[in-house]
Every structure is written in structure tokens, then in C-alpha cells.
PDB file of C-alpha atoms in Angstrom:
ATOM      1  CA  MET F   1     125.100 100.075 126.423  1.00 39.00           C
ATOM      2  CA  MET F   2     125.616 103.793 125.896  1.00 49.00           C
ATOM      3  CA  ASN F   3     122.650 105.839 124.709  1.00 70.00           C
ATOM      4  CA  VAL F   4     123.465 106.351 121.038  1.00 75.00           C
ATOM      5  CA  LYS F   5     121.454 108.749 118.927  1.00 91.00           C
ATOM      6  CA  TYR F   6     120.577 107.510 115.461  1.00 96.00           C
ATOM      7  CA  LYS F   7     119.142 109.394 112.509  1.00 96.00           C
ATOM      8  CA  ILE F   8     117.232 107.874 109.628  1.00 98.00           C
ATOM      9  CA  GLU F   9     116.960 110.114 106.584  1.00 97.00           C
ATOM     10  CA  CYS F  10     114.995 109.345 103.431  1.00 97.00           C
ATOM     11  CA  TYR F  11     115.848 110.618  99.952  1.00 96.00           C
ATOM     12  CA  GLU F  12     113.622 109.956  96.946  1.00 95.00           C
ATOM     13  CA  VAL F  13     115.757 108.856  93.998  1.00 95.00           C
ATOM     14  CA  GLY F  14     115.185 107.782  90.431  1.00 92.00           C
ATOM     15  CA  PRO F  15     112.204 107.898  88.106  1.00 89.00           C
ATOM     16  CA  LEU F  16     109.702 105.861  90.158  1.00 89.00           C
ATOM     17  CA  PRO F  17     110.696 107.330  92.794  1.00 91.00           C
ATOM     18  CA  THR F  18     112.480 105.005  95.250  1.00 97.00           C
ATOM     19  CA  ASN F  19     113.252 105.599  98.919  1.00 97.00           C
ATOM     20  CA  CYS F  20     116.982 105.655  99.656  1.00 98.00           C
ATOM     21  CA  TYR F  21     117.828 105.692 103.354  1.00 98.00           C
ATOM     22  CA  PHE F  22     120.793 106.976 105.310  1.00 98.00           C
ATOM     23  CA  PHE F  23     121.125 105.318 108.728  1.00 98.00           C
ATOM     24  CA  ILE F  24     123.474 107.558 110.693  1.00 98.00           C
ATOM     25  CA  ASN F  25     125.141 107.328 114.095  1.00 97.00           C
ATOM     26  CA  ASP F  26     124.808 110.978 115.080  1.00 94.00           C
ATOM     27  CA  ASP F  27     127.761 110.776 117.478  1.00 95.00           C
ATOM     28  CA  THR F  28     130.355 109.255 115.156  1.00 96.00           C
ATOM     29  CA  LYS F  29     128.790 110.356 111.822  1.00 96.00           C
ATOM     30  CA  GLU F  30     129.163 106.802 110.518  1.00 97.00           C
ATOM     31  CA  CYS F  31     126.446 105.924 108.013  1.00 98.00           C
ATOM     32  CA  VAL F  32     125.144 102.976 106.039  1.00 98.00           C
ATOM     33  CA  ILE F  33     123.132 103.576 102.877  1.00 98.00           C
ATOM     34  CA  ILE F  34     120.160 101.377 102.032  1.00 98.00           C
ATOM     35  CA  ASP F  35     119.038 101.130  98.368  1.00 98.00           C
ATOM     36  CA  PRO F  36     120.866 104.062  96.741  1.00 97.00           C
ATOM     37  CA  GLY F  37     118.938 103.911  93.465  1.00 94.00           C
ATOM     38  CA  PRO F  38     120.354 105.530  90.319  1.00 90.00           C
ATOM     39  CA  GLU F  39     121.347 109.003  91.565  1.00 81.00           C
ATOM     40  CA  ALA F  40     124.897 108.694  92.886  1.00 79.00           C
ATOM     41  CA  GLU F  41     125.911 112.298  92.183  1.00 81.00           C
ATOM     42  CA  GLU F  42     123.084 113.817  94.224  1.00 87.00           C
ATOM     43  CA  LEU F  43     123.803 111.461  97.130  1.00 95.00           C
ATOM     44  CA  ILE F  44     127.502 112.368  97.091  1.00 95.00           C
ATOM     45  CA  THR F  45     126.533 116.039  97.421  1.00 94.00           C
ATOM     46  CA  THR F  46     124.409 115.150 100.450  1.00 95.00           C
ATOM     47  CA  ILE F  47     127.227 113.117 102.010  1.00 97.00           C
ATOM     48  CA  GLU F  48     129.645 116.006 101.575  1.00 96.00           C
ATOM     49  CA  ARG F  49     127.213 118.543 102.987  1.00 95.00           C
ATOM     50  CA  LYS F  50     126.395 116.448 106.054  1.00 95.00           C
ATOM     51  CA  LYS F  51     130.050 115.515 106.708  1.00 95.00           C
ATOM     52  CA  ILE F  52     129.285 111.847 107.230  1.00 97.00           C
ATOM     53  CA  ARG F  53     131.378 108.760 106.468  1.00 97.00           C
ATOM     54  CA  ILE F  54     129.999 105.676 104.755  1.00 98.00           C
ATOM     55  CA  SER F  55     130.749 102.152 105.929  1.00 97.00           C
ATOM     56  CA  ALA F  56     128.507 100.043 103.656  1.00 98.00           C
ATOM     57  CA  ILE F  57     125.730  99.957 101.067  1.00 98.00           C
ATOM     58  CA  LEU F  58     122.858  97.546 101.758  1.00 98.00           C
ATOM     59  CA  LEU F  59     120.524  96.342  99.012  1.00 98.00           C
ATOM     60  CA  THR F  60     117.090  95.010  99.898  1.00 98.00           C
ATOM     61  CA  HIS F  61     116.777  93.496  96.411  1.00 98.00           C
ATOM     62  CA  GLY F  62     118.193  93.656  92.926  1.00 98.00           C
ATOM     63  CA  HIS F  63     115.642  95.652  90.939  1.00 98.00           C
ATOM     64  CA  SER F  64     117.279  98.485  89.063  1.00 97.00           C
ATOM     65  CA  ASP F  65     115.449 101.288  90.854  1.00 97.00           C
ATOM     66  CA  HIS F  66     117.081 100.132  94.117  1.00 98.00           C
ATOM     67  CA  ALA F  67     120.458  98.783  92.985  1.00 97.00           C
ATOM     68  CA  ASP F  68     121.518 100.733  89.902  1.00 96.00           C
ATOM     69  CA  GLY F  69     123.597 103.411  91.604  1.00 94.00           C
ATOM     70  CA  ALA F  70     125.389 101.227  94.144  1.00 96.00           C
ATOM     71  CA  GLU F  71     128.623 100.620  92.242  1.00 96.00           C
ATOM     72  CA  GLY F  72     128.975 104.198  91.028  1.00 94.00           C
ATOM     73  CA  LEU F  73     128.185 105.589  94.462  1.00 96.00           C
ATOM     74  CA  ARG F  74     130.713 103.292  96.117  1.00 95.00           C
ATOM     75  CA  LYS F  75     133.408 104.448  93.678  1.00 94.00           C
ATOM     76  CA  GLU F  76     132.658 108.131  94.268  1.00 94.00           C
ATOM     77  CA  ILE F  77     132.595 107.689  98.052  1.00 95.00           C
ATOM     78  CA  VAL F  78     136.020 106.034  98.090  1.00 94.00           C
ATOM     79  CA  GLU F  79     137.574 108.502  95.632  1.00 93.00           C
ATOM     80  CA  ALA F  80     136.241 111.501  97.563  1.00 93.00           C
ATOM     81  CA  GLY F  81     137.503 110.164 100.892  1.00 94.00           C
ATOM     82  CA  TYR F  82     134.081 109.694 102.461  1.00 95.00           C
ATOM     83  CA  ALA F  83     134.514 106.014 103.338  1.00 96.00           C
ATOM     84  CA  VAL F  84     135.000 104.793 106.901  1.00 94.00           C
ATOM     85  CA  SER F  85     137.595 102.399 105.507  1.00 84.00           C
ATOM     86  CA  SER F  86     139.930 104.169 103.114  1.00 72.00           C
ATOM     87  CA  ASP F  87     139.753 101.536 100.390  1.00 72.00           C
ATOM     88  CA  ALA F  88     136.335  99.889 100.587  1.00 87.00           C
ATOM     89  CA  VAL F  89     132.598 100.435 100.876  1.00 96.00           C
ATOM     90  CA  PRO F  90     131.214  96.893 100.567  1.00 97.00           C
ATOM     91  CA  ILE F  91     127.862  96.272  98.915  1.00 98.00           C
ATOM     92  CA  TYR F  92     125.644  93.700 100.662  1.00 98.00           C
ATOM     93  CA  ALA F  93     122.681  91.697  99.372  1.00 98.00           C
ATOM     94  CA  SER F  94     120.978  88.371  99.964  1.00 98.00           C
ATOM     95  CA  SER F  95     122.708  85.234  98.717  1.00 98.00           C
ATOM     96  CA  LEU F  96     119.390  84.334  97.038  1.00 98.00           C
ATOM     97  CA  GLU F  97     119.409  87.513  94.919  1.00 98.00           C
ATOM     98  CA  THR F  98     122.417  86.946  92.674  1.00 98.00           C
ATOM     99  CA  GLU F  99     120.355  86.023  89.606  1.00 97.00           C
ATOM    100  CA  THR F 100     118.136  89.070  90.002  1.00 98.00           C
ATOM    101  CA  LEU F 101     121.183  91.308  90.272  1.00 98.00           C
ATOM    102  CA  ASN F 102     122.994  89.713  87.343  1.00 98.00           C
ATOM    103  CA  ASN F 103     120.173  89.239  84.854  1.00 98.00           C
ATOM    104  CA  PRO F 104     118.824  92.368  83.103  1.00 98.00           C
ATOM    105  CA  SER F 105     115.546  90.649  82.255  1.00 96.00           C
ATOM    106  CA  ILE F 106     114.968  90.093  85.970  1.00 98.00           C
ATOM    107  CA  ASN F 107     116.483  93.274  87.446  1.00 98.00           C
ATOM    108  CA  LEU F 108     114.300  95.348  85.071  1.00 97.00           C
ATOM    109  CA  SER F 109     117.118  97.684  84.049  1.00 97.00           C
ATOM    110  CA  PRO F 110     115.941  98.067  80.418  1.00 96.00           C
ATOM    111  CA  MET F 111     112.541  99.202  81.650  1.00 95.00           C
ATOM    112  CA  ILE F 112     113.667 101.376  84.566  1.00 94.00           C
ATOM    113  CA  VAL F 113     116.945 102.983  83.483  1.00 94.00           C
ATOM    114  CA  GLY F 114     116.712 102.353  79.739  1.00 94.00           C
ATOM    115  CA  MET F 115     119.883 100.249  79.562  1.00 95.00           C
ATOM    116  CA  THR F 116     120.783  96.578  79.860  1.00 97.00           C
ATOM    117  CA  LYS F 117     122.783  96.340  83.078  1.00 96.00           C
ATOM    118  CA  SER F 118     124.047  93.751  85.523  1.00 97.00           C
ATOM    119  CA  TYR F 119     124.812  94.312  89.187  1.00 97.00           C
ATOM    120  CA  LYS F 120     126.719  92.504  91.897  1.00 96.00           C
ATOM    121  CA  ALA F 121     127.228  92.497  95.649  1.00 97.00           C
ATOM    122  CA  ASP F 122     130.567  92.096  97.399  1.00 97.00           C
ATOM    123  CA  VAL F 123     129.077  90.229 100.341  1.00 97.00           C
ATOM    124  CA  LEU F 124     126.169  87.796 100.103  1.00 98.00           C
ATOM    125  CA  LEU F 125     124.151  87.378 103.272  1.00 98.00           C
ATOM    126  CA  ASN F 126     122.061  84.525 104.598  1.00 98.00           C
ATOM    127  CA  ASP F 127     118.925  84.813 106.701  1.00 98.00           C
ATOM    128  CA  GLY F 128     119.791  85.899 110.229  1.00 98.00           C
ATOM    129  CA  ASP F 129     123.282  87.191 109.463  1.00 98.00           C
ATOM    130  CA  VAL F 130     124.249  90.164 111.619  1.00 98.00           C
ATOM    131  CA  LEU F 131     126.335  93.143 110.513  1.00 98.00           C
ATOM    132  CA  ASP F 132     128.145  95.485 112.895  1.00 97.00           C
ATOM    133  CA  PHE F 133     127.997  99.081 111.645  1.00 97.00           C
ATOM    134  CA  CYS F 134     127.266 102.507 113.151  1.00 97.00           C
ATOM    135  CA  GLY F 135     127.828 101.171 116.653  1.00 95.00           C
ATOM    136  CA  THR F 136     124.934  98.718 116.463  1.00 97.00           C
ATOM    137  CA  LYS F 137     123.806  95.379 115.050  1.00 98.00           C
ATOM    138  CA  ILE F 138     121.973  95.145 111.719  1.00 98.00           C
ATOM    139  CA  LYS F 139     120.208  91.816 111.180  1.00 98.00           C
ATOM    140  CA  MET F 140     119.348  90.579 107.711  1.00 98.00           C
ATOM    141  CA  LEU F 141     115.912  88.985 107.459  1.00 98.00           C
ATOM    142  CA  SER F 142     115.196  86.995 104.302  1.00 98.00           C
ATOM    143  CA  THR F 143     111.826  88.200 102.943  1.00 98.00           C
ATOM    144  CA  PRO F 144     111.500  86.793  99.408  1.00 98.00           C
ATOM    145  CA  GLY F 145     108.389  87.074  97.281  1.00 98.00           C
ATOM    146  CA  HIS F 146     108.716  90.431  95.545  1.00 98.00           C
ATOM    147  CA  THR F 147     111.938  88.985  94.131  1.00 98.00           C
ATOM    148  CA  ALA F 148     113.567  85.602  94.678  1.00 98.00           C
ATOM    149  CA  GLY F 149     116.015  86.983  97.226  1.00 98.00           C
ATOM    150  CA  GLY F 150     114.418  90.095  98.659  1.00 98.00           C
ATOM    151  CA  CYS F 151     115.474  90.880 102.203  1.00 98.00           C
ATOM    152  CA  SER F 152     114.947  93.358 105.025  1.00 98.00           C
ATOM    153  CA  TYR F 153     117.377  94.871 107.530  1.00 99.00           C
ATOM    154  CA  TYR F 154     116.321  95.057 111.187  1.00 98.00           C
ATOM    155  CA  ILE F 155     118.013  97.346 113.720  1.00 98.00           C
ATOM    156  CA  GLU F 156     116.660  96.587 117.180  1.00 97.00           C
ATOM    157  CA  ASP F 157     118.436  99.506 118.865  1.00 96.00           C
ATOM    158  CA  ALA F 158     116.661 101.933 116.526  1.00 97.00           C
ATOM    159  CA  ALA F 159     113.327 100.050 116.479  1.00 97.00           C
ATOM    160  CA  ALA F 160     113.560 100.126 112.689  1.00 98.00           C
ATOM    161  CA  VAL F 161     113.313  97.724 109.773  1.00 98.00           C
ATOM    162  CA  PHE F 162     114.175  98.604 106.178  1.00 99.00           C
ATOM    163  CA  ALA F 163     111.763  96.426 104.229  1.00 98.00           C
ATOM    164  CA  GLY F 164     112.437  97.388 100.626  1.00 98.00           C
ATOM    165  CA  ASP F 165     109.477  96.358  98.478  1.00 98.00           C
ATOM    166  CA  SER F 166     108.380  93.514 100.759  1.00 98.00           C
ATOM    167  CA  LEU F 167     105.987  95.592 102.866  1.00 98.00           C
ATOM    168  CA  PHE F 168     104.343  98.951 102.196  1.00 98.00           C
ATOM    169  CA  CYS F 169     101.883 101.063 104.146  1.00 98.00           C
ATOM    170  CA  GLU F 170      98.653  99.040 103.797  1.00 98.00           C
ATOM    171  CA  SER F 171     100.082  97.051 100.893  1.00 98.00           C
ATOM    172  CA  ILE F 172     102.797  94.619  99.802  1.00 98.00           C
ATOM    173  CA  GLY F 173     105.198  94.518  96.875  1.00 98.00           C
ATOM    174  CA  ARG F 174     104.264  93.524  93.347  1.00 97.00           C
ATOM    175  CA  THR F 175     104.702  89.865  92.493  1.00 98.00           C
ATOM    176  CA  ASP F 176     104.061  89.924  88.736  1.00 97.00           C
ATOM    177  CA  TYR F 177     107.704  90.455  87.768  1.00 96.00           C
ATOM    178  CA  PRO F 178     110.161  87.543  87.264  1.00 95.00           C
ATOM    179  CA  GLY F 179     110.923  85.878  90.589  1.00 95.00           C
ATOM    180  CA  GLY F 180     107.786  87.202  92.249  1.00 97.00           C
ATOM    181  CA  PHE F 181     105.472  84.882  94.175  1.00 97.00           C
ATOM    182  CA  THR F 182     102.507  86.230  96.148  1.00 97.00           C
ATOM    183  CA  SER F 183     102.085  83.428  98.675  1.00 97.00           C
ATOM    184  CA  LYS F 184     105.811  83.455  99.398  1.00 97.00           C
ATOM    185  CA  LEU F 185     105.779  87.212 100.000  1.00 98.00           C
ATOM    186  CA  VAL F 186     102.773  87.012 102.332  1.00 98.00           C
ATOM    187  CA  HIS F 187     104.494  84.223 104.241  1.00 98.00           C
ATOM    188  CA  SER F 188     107.736  86.241 104.446  1.00 98.00           C
ATOM    189  CA  VAL F 189     105.993  89.279 105.904  1.00 98.00           C
ATOM    190  CA  LYS F 190     103.912  87.317 108.386  1.00 98.00           C
ATOM    191  CA  ASP F 191     106.748  85.028 109.453  1.00 98.00           C
ATOM    192  CA  LYS F 192     109.662  87.474 109.579  1.00 98.00           C
ATOM    193  CA  LEU F 193     108.408  91.040 109.783  1.00 98.00           C
ATOM    194  CA  PHE F 194     105.295  90.492 111.889  1.00 98.00           C
ATOM    195  CA  SER F 195     107.446  88.740 114.494  1.00 98.00           C
ATOM    196  CA  LEU F 196     109.105  92.103 115.237  1.00 98.00           C
ATOM    197  CA  PRO F 197     107.781  94.357 118.030  1.00 98.00           C
ATOM    198  CA  ASP F 198     104.649  96.298 117.111  1.00 98.00           C
ATOM    199  CA  ASP F 199     106.373  99.655 117.622  1.00 98.00           C
ATOM    200  CA  THR F 200     109.042  98.860 115.004  1.00 98.00           C
ATOM    201  CA  ARG F 201     109.031 101.522 112.292  1.00 98.00           C
ATOM    202  CA  VAL F 202     108.903 100.100 108.768  1.00 98.00           C
ATOM    203  CA  TYR F 203     110.946 102.083 106.246  1.00 98.00           C
ATOM    204  CA  THR F 204     109.513 101.097 102.883  1.00 98.00           C
ATOM    205  CA  GLY F 205     110.999 101.048  99.398  1.00 98.00           C
ATOM    206  CA  HIS F 206     108.331 103.418  98.078  1.00 98.00           C
ATOM    207  CA  GLY F 207     105.835 105.674  99.786  1.00 97.00           C
ATOM    208  CA  PRO F 208     105.426 106.552 103.466  1.00 98.00           C
ATOM    209  CA  GLU F 209     106.863 104.720 106.442  1.00 98.00           C
ATOM    210  CA  THR F 210     104.571 102.719 108.686  1.00 98.00           C
ATOM    211  CA  SER F 211     104.791 100.413 111.716  1.00 98.00           C
ATOM    212  CA  ILE F 212     104.529  96.691 112.298  1.00 98.00           C
ATOM    213  CA  GLY F 213     101.590  97.112 114.658  1.00 98.00           C
ATOM    214  CA  PHE F 214      99.643  99.239 112.188  1.00 98.00           C
ATOM    215  CA  GLU F 215     100.205  96.783 109.353  1.00 98.00           C
ATOM    216  CA  LYS F 216      99.071  93.858 111.489  1.00 98.00           C
ATOM    217  CA  ARG F 217      95.798  95.677 112.125  1.00 97.00           C
ATOM    218  CA  CYS F 218      95.143  97.398 108.810  1.00 98.00           C
ATOM    219  CA  ASN F 219      96.935  95.717 105.899  1.00 98.00           C
ATOM    220  CA  GLN F 220      94.197  94.002 103.896  1.00 96.00           C
ATOM    221  CA  TYR F 221      96.703  91.838 102.023  1.00 95.00           C
ATOM    222  CA  LEU F 222      97.883  90.217 105.240  1.00 96.00           C
ATOM    223  CA  GLN F 223      94.691  89.465 107.133  1.00 89.00           C
TER     224      GLN F 223
END
């Protein structure tokens, strides 16, 4: 395999704030966006400035602070000509997350963005499904517990996993919202994420990045 250079860029979006990630093939300028949050206009400005092209939007879960801007961003990307495919930027999420996306009382949109909103994904993924974007493979890992269908996206070639709100630096996601379940989340992290190599960088939904090895040693919630 050719030595491909990847970039991972983090942008804080929304009122909480939430980490939105751009995963970019630096050779081809193809990019996937993970968890765009509610600030489509600012992200479009960044896309234009960096001269990148977007192939897909990946959602780790359906809470409004992560999913709210996906549809608007997709529309702006296509209309501005920044899509890899001229007529589509598909939105991906777990097949277990449809109720969270659809139901305002579960996706927390009234609380987070002040409006009752429903969301949807174009493609629903199952655990272990593999996407082919940016010249590499992106594997969906089902990591429920923060929400009923939370998931993570693992890119072996980049030694990176985008964990959403499943795993934080020395913490885990909240489980007191609808669909949350603490024991299920702990099991998800230990079973799916802790099976990854220790040097895998964990790109979290909020706060600083970390690594699998560090969390195995230091995360008090997972001992």
C-alpha cells in the first residue's frame, strides 16, 4: 500500500461545545466529516478555504449537538460544488440509532438547539461494516450505552478511532439521558474500543483526545 498522509482536524462547534472532525487525505484532498454539530456555515467557510472535497458525513450518535447540522451542511456542500460526488454527500449512522435521531425527546434538540427537530441518516450501518473513503477503510464499531445506537469509527491506517461520546479522556459518556445505560456503555468500551491497539488515538466528542493505552491504565470508570 502506498504511504498516504492523513490529516485529522478538530473544530469546536455549537453551544456545548462539540468536537467536529475532518479526516482528510492530504494527497487527494478528499475528506469525511464526523459529527458536524449545528454550525454548517462556519464549516463551509473552512471547506472552501482548505480546498477540500467531501465524500460523506458520519454521525457517532443522534444527539442534537452532534447531528443537528448534518442535513444543512450536506445541502450547502452539494450546492457549492464541494462534494466528491456531484449530487450526493451521504449521511451515515448506526442502524440502532434511528429512534434517537427521529425523536426530539431523545435527541435533546429542544434542550440543545431550542427547537423540536428530527434527523435522519441516508445509510444505516451495522457493527463491523466497512466504508471506503479517503483512500482507506473506515470500520464502524457499535458502542451503545451513551445512546441506544452510539457508534465509533476506526481507521487502522491512521491509528485513529472517532469515539463520539462513548469514551472521553479519563471518563465515559453520560448515561442519564433517554437510551443511556451505564453497564452497556462500559461493556461497549471494554469489548470494542479496548480491543484496538494501545497506540490508537481516541478522538472524543468533547474535550481532549487521548489514547486506548492511556485509558486502559488511567480511566477510573473502566477499571
